[in-house]
Amino acid sequence: MKLRSYLILLVVGAVLPVVIFAGVMVYVSYQQQSENLAQGMIDRARAISAALDREFLISIQSLKVLAASTHLDKGQLQEFYGDMKGALAAHSRAWQNLTLVDASGQQLINLRRPFGSPLPRTGNPEAIEHVRQSKEAAIANLSPGPVTGAPGIVVHVPVLKDGRVKYFLNVVFYPAPLTDLLLQQQLSSDWIATIIDRNHIMVARTRDVGKFLGKPASSTFAAQAGQSREATWRETTIEGTAVVAALHRSDFTGWTVGVAIPMSLLEAPMKSSLIILTAGGLLLLLTGIGLAFLFGSRISRPIAALSAAATALGKGETPRCDASPIVEVNHTARAIEDASVRRKQAEEALTGRNMELQALQEVSQAILMSPDVQTTMEKILENAVALGSYDLGIIRLVDPNTATIKPVAYRGYVNPENIHSHPQLAAADATGRLTARVVTFREPRIEEDVPNCEGLRTWKKEGVQSAIVIPVRAGEEVLGVLQLGARSPRKFTPDAVRLLMAVGDQLGIAIQKSRANEETKRHLERIRALHEIDLAITSTLELQTILNVLLEKIEVFLPIAASSTVRLLRPDSGELESLACRGLDEKAWRSQARTTLGGRAEKVVQTRAPVVVADIQRDTRTYNPAVFRGLVSYLGVPLIVHDTVLGVLSLYTRKEHEFTREESEFLVTLAGQAAIAIHNAQLYEEMVRANKVKDEFLSVMSHELRTPLSVIMGYTGMLRDGMLGEINPKQEEALQKVLGRAGDQLNMVNEIMQTTQLESRSVTAGREPVILSGLMEQLRADYQLRSGKPAVKLVWDYPAGPIEITTDSAKLKQILQNLVNNALKFTDDGTVTISARVREGVSDHNTQHLTPDSRFVELKVSDTGIGIPPEKLQQIFDKFYQVDSSETRLYGGVGLGLYIVKHFTDLLGGTVSVESEPGKGSTFVVRLLL
Ligand code: ADP
């Protein structure tokens, strides 16, 4: 709803109740007036009625005075006629006639007739009778006179004599005086007053009496008069006028006086009040509404303007509000204008902020998305030039090695030749001064008038008018500068400077991060290279191979090295031996290399530190320039292990090269690793040499030990068997013991020999068909002859069929012999069971390499001897290992038997396993594929 409508509603709301209230009041007062009027009318009727009564009473009184005449008393009727005449004359206005009637109703005197003329009886015998009874005067109703026929009202007054009615004195009234009586009441002309008799016949009337006299009253009037003494009512008069009427009935006469006023008269004030009220109300309403319209539009116009202003404010426009007569509106308008100004300021700040944020975001994104710092820098320049409306930009970074400031990315140059590296920061000339200052003081510099400034020579050439130089910082350190320029004069707002500083800081962090990444990457690469080289050089113990691999890898990981050499110190002579080279004429190098110390290598050995020579061609120590032709820079590092210098590792480059700290550290680390590998190779070579000597010694020794043992055993056997003469049982027993011990010793010598052979890898397995039962037979026969332990029972269990195995029978026999020997050795009494079976499929975890469908021979040697503790089971196959290795051990042997068993079964492509329980016995199982 519009404001105007509200105002109208307000007006209607304010005026209507007042009008309604006034209407109600008017109605109430009308009611009041009606009641008052009714009461007034009744009073009036009562007064008239009283006047009427009085009128009659006066006449009655006069008649009573007349009746008191002595003439009448004496019956002197003639005289009394005269008295009556006199009385009639006195009341001529009201009285028409006077009659005297005797007690029987006979007229005696009638003043209309001369005295003595014959007279009729009274015309109203009931009235006479009534008066006789009541002895009171009575007023008759209007009736036509018996003589004249003119209507009259008869009042009968009794004349008493001795308490009895003797005469009736009757007076005939004219009706006209009653009407006069009414008129005398000075009723307003609108009023109508009427007198009706007991028969409700009109006797007098203020209006048109001639017309209505003797006519019955209206039925309503008559009914009201019949019902009550006093009443008011509304009706339509016989003339057809709507009236309000009131009546009073006289107790004395029984007649009724009615007064009436036209309704129009009564309602007129109310009507006019109502009309005034309605008109006034309407006028008020209309005026109110008009004012509402007027003020509504006067208010709504500024409010509409306010609303437009608010809308404009909402749209971000600047609202204009004209002054309004309404104070509040003016206040609001000012508030909106203020809000608009503040909003504008906020927006401007926000736009600045937003641009700043957007630029920052783009730079951040550029940094995030860029694969490398170079791209980042180019993106930053691109964004800065695009967003900050600069024309050209350049990023220069401080080179940590040379302390110079070098251009790394640029944009918008007309002539890129203008870009040049700034010389040393400290010695910055006019061009570089600004940059140097920024780097030194870590603060941005603004030059808004480049053509007239001292520095920025190259930018002047580029037509730059305004420039800003921002430090690229990473924490405390300034890594370089970001320079931006515009070819037209411009100002640099604090916001712009702040933004660029943030960009510079982001770039600084990105550069630092990238540098750290590169460093880490290089570290990782170096570690990987070192590891790879380490793996390569430690994969062999052959010295020459190690050195060749080392130089080969150096070439891969240090591509700058065009040539490399390794020279090792001879421990005996202390001379340097040229052992390996790469990228050189090896023959010439070997032959011409200086063997004695004195050159660069000597310095390396002496200082135990890297030696760098920038140009060996100019180095006086270069002994044989021909060999090193075309090579320029040199880096030599010592090969040190356990504090001993083993030799020198040297690198040569083809171009002059400044070896970095990193390169030299890498080579030193590598040399350390290489030195260990070289040392190991040297040790190994020595060991191999020593082993060879030992093997030779052992084989000679064994041979030398076996020969006499064989002789001893041969002769002892002959002696025991009585081939050299009779011997007694004691001697036989002694000889048997000699044989046994000699046999043991022979075994040991054999084992040592076999082991030596095994280690020199000169043992191979033969392959020939062997009948299993035959082999077992042989063994059985051997042990029948020399079991040496009568308390131990040997049980043989093998299939008799011709099962053929392709294997080395001597080695298989040796395997079984060693197992049976051990079983016998470690069993004092009980059984040693030697069994052989052909089996199929996998049988237990020790036979992994047998497939489920393979067939194999299973040879088992089990005893009931001392057994082996579980924790020792893994070691018993090791060389020289014995469970009981104490000096006071009970059983002989050197700990090689099982070692040989293991090696021989391996050679035969089989497996050996053991199960044992201490105190219960052991079972060795050998499996050979068929
Ligand atoms: P040795 O020459 O000492 O017998 P071996 O290599 O034949 O050397 O055996 C190594 C060790 O294994 C033995 O010293 C012994 O302690 C244990 N051993 C081998 N066979 C048996 C067995 N059948 N019963 C108990 N212990 C045994």
PDB file of N, CA and C in Angstrom, residues 393-421:
ATOM      1  N   GLY A 393      59.705  -4.774 -17.634  1.00  0.00           N
ATOM      2  CA  GLY A 393      60.147  -5.253 -16.337  1.00  0.00           C
ATOM      3  C   GLY A 393      61.328  -6.180 -16.488  1.00  0.00           C
ATOM      4  N   ILE A 394      62.078  -6.274 -15.425  1.00  0.00           N
ATOM      5  CA  ILE A 394      63.241  -7.174 -15.452  1.00  0.00           C
ATOM      6  C   ILE A 394      63.473  -7.708 -14.045  1.00  0.00           C
ATOM      7  N   ILE A 395      63.925  -8.948 -13.970  1.00  0.00           N
ATOM      8  CA  ILE A 395      64.303  -9.507 -12.663  1.00  0.00           C
ATOM      9  C   ILE A 395      65.799  -9.801 -12.734  1.00  0.00           C
ATOM     10  N   ARG A 396      66.510  -9.288 -11.748  1.00  0.00           N
ATOM     11  CA  ARG A 396      67.956  -9.571 -11.685  1.00  0.00           C
ATOM     12  C   ARG A 396      68.225 -10.279 -10.368  1.00  0.00           C
ATOM     13  N   LEU A 397      69.088 -11.296 -10.430  1.00  0.00           N
ATOM     14  CA  LEU A 397      69.391 -12.028  -9.195  1.00  0.00           C
ATOM     15  C   LEU A 397      70.885 -11.919  -8.879  1.00  0.00           C
ATOM     16  N   VAL A 398      71.169 -11.927  -7.595  1.00  0.00           N
ATOM     17  CA  VAL A 398      72.565 -11.863  -7.152  1.00  0.00           C
ATOM     18  C   VAL A 398      73.175 -13.255  -7.311  1.00  0.00           C
ATOM     19  N   ASP A 399      74.299 -13.331  -7.993  1.00  0.00           N
ATOM     20  CA  ASP A 399      74.987 -14.614  -8.136  1.00  0.00           C
ATOM     21  C   ASP A 399      75.819 -14.822  -6.870  1.00  0.00           C
ATOM     22  N   PRO A 400      75.478 -15.845  -6.073  1.00  0.00           N
ATOM     23  CA  PRO A 400      76.174 -15.988  -4.787  1.00  0.00           C
ATOM     24  C   PRO A 400      77.676 -16.262  -4.965  1.00  0.00           C
ATOM     25  N   ASN A 401      78.050 -16.830  -6.108  1.00  0.00           N
ATOM     26  CA  ASN A 401      79.471 -17.151  -6.300  1.00  0.00           C
ATOM     27  C   ASN A 401      80.277 -15.908  -6.647  1.00  0.00           C
ATOM     28  N   THR A 402      79.686 -15.080  -7.516  1.00  0.00           N
ATOM     29  CA  THR A 402      80.495 -13.966  -8.028  1.00  0.00           C
ATOM     30  C   THR A 402      80.106 -12.634  -7.420  1.00  0.00           C
ATOM     31  N   ALA A 403      79.026 -12.609  -6.640  1.00  0.00           N
ATOM     32  CA  ALA A 403      78.509 -11.374  -6.031  1.00  0.00           C
ATOM     33  C   ALA A 403      78.191 -10.320  -7.095  1.00  0.00           C
ATOM     34  N   THR A 404      77.859 -10.771  -8.281  1.00  0.00           N
ATOM     35  CA  THR A 404      77.385  -9.829  -9.299  1.00  0.00           C
ATOM     36  C   THR A 404      75.875 -10.007  -9.387  1.00  0.00           C
ATOM     37  N   ILE A 405      75.231  -9.009  -9.996  1.00  0.00           N
ATOM     38  CA  ILE A 405      73.780  -9.107 -10.115  1.00  0.00           C
ATOM     39  C   ILE A 405      73.461  -9.285 -11.594  1.00  0.00           C
ATOM     40  N   LYS A 406      72.828 -10.434 -11.891  1.00  0.00           N
ATOM     41  CA  LYS A 406      72.664 -10.806 -13.300  1.00  0.00           C
ATOM     42  C   LYS A 406      71.193 -10.798 -13.693  1.00  0.00           C
ATOM     43  N   PRO A 407      70.886 -10.352 -14.914  1.00  0.00           N
ATOM     44  CA  PRO A 407      69.495 -10.403 -15.372  1.00  0.00           C
ATOM     45  C   PRO A 407      69.095 -11.849 -15.627  1.00  0.00           C
ATOM     46  N   VAL A 408      67.922 -12.226 -15.181  1.00  0.00           N
ATOM     47  CA  VAL A 408      67.487 -13.612 -15.386  1.00  0.00           C
ATOM     48  C   VAL A 408      66.170 -13.699 -16.171  1.00  0.00           C
ATOM     49  N   ALA A 409      65.375 -12.622 -16.132  1.00  0.00           N
ATOM     50  CA  ALA A 409      64.136 -12.635 -16.926  1.00  0.00           C
ATOM     51  C   ALA A 409      63.761 -11.191 -17.215  1.00  0.00           C
ATOM     52  N   TYR A 410      63.226 -10.970 -18.401  1.00  0.00           N
ATOM     53  CA  TYR A 410      62.831  -9.596 -18.726  1.00  0.00           C
ATOM     54  C   TYR A 410      61.632  -9.625 -19.653  1.00  0.00           C
ATOM     55  N   ARG A 411      60.996  -8.456 -19.795  1.00  0.00           N
ATOM     56  CA  ARG A 411      59.802  -8.364 -20.625  1.00  0.00           C
ATOM     57  C   ARG A 411      59.608  -6.917 -21.055  1.00  0.00           C
ATOM     58  N   GLY A 412      59.148  -6.728 -22.248  1.00  0.00           N
ATOM     59  CA  GLY A 412      58.752  -5.402 -22.723  1.00  0.00           C
ATOM     60  C   GLY A 412      59.896  -4.517 -23.191  1.00  0.00           C
ATOM     61  N   TYR A 413      61.114  -5.078 -23.310  1.00  0.00           N
ATOM     62  CA  TYR A 413      62.234  -4.249 -23.790  1.00  0.00           C
ATOM     63  C   TYR A 413      62.122  -4.034 -25.285  1.00  0.00           C
ATOM     64  N   VAL A 414      62.337  -2.813 -25.731  1.00  0.00           N
ATOM     65  CA  VAL A 414      62.353  -2.548 -27.170  1.00  0.00           C
ATOM     66  C   VAL A 414      63.671  -3.077 -27.712  1.00  0.00           C
ATOM     67  N   ASN A 415      64.667  -2.883 -26.935  1.00  0.00           N
ATOM     68  CA  ASN A 415      65.992  -3.251 -27.377  1.00  0.00           C
ATOM     69  C   ASN A 415      66.686  -4.093 -26.302  1.00  0.00           C
ATOM     70  N   PRO A 416      66.544  -5.409 -26.369  1.00  0.00           N
ATOM     71  CA  PRO A 416      67.070  -6.247 -25.286  1.00  0.00           C
ATOM     72  C   PRO A 416      68.581  -6.132 -25.108  1.00  0.00           C
ATOM     73  N   GLU A 417      69.281  -5.576 -26.121  1.00  0.00           N
ATOM     74  CA  GLU A 417      70.742  -5.421 -25.924  1.00  0.00           C
ATOM     75  C   GLU A 417      71.037  -4.454 -24.779  1.00  0.00           C
ATOM     76  N   ASN A 418      70.054  -3.657 -24.454  1.00  0.00           N
ATOM     77  CA  ASN A 418      70.251  -2.713 -23.351  1.00  0.00           C
ATOM     78  C   ASN A 418      70.447  -3.417 -22.006  1.00  0.00           C
ATOM     79  N   ILE A 419      70.015  -4.690 -21.981  1.00  0.00           N
ATOM     80  CA  ILE A 419      70.137  -5.415 -20.711  1.00  0.00           C
ATOM     81  C   ILE A 419      71.589  -5.859 -20.566  1.00  0.00           C
ATOM     82  N   HIS A 420      72.167  -5.634 -19.434  1.00  0.00           N
ATOM     83  CA  HIS A 420      73.521  -6.149 -19.217  1.00  0.00           C
ATOM     84  C   HIS A 420      73.678  -6.524 -17.759  1.00  0.00           C
ATOM     85  N   SER A 421      74.653  -7.362 -17.567  1.00  0.00           N
ATOM     86  CA  SER A 421      74.933  -7.808 -16.212  1.00  0.00           C
ATOM     87  C   SER A 421      75.540  -6.646 -15.426  1.00  0.00           C
TER      88      SER A 421
END
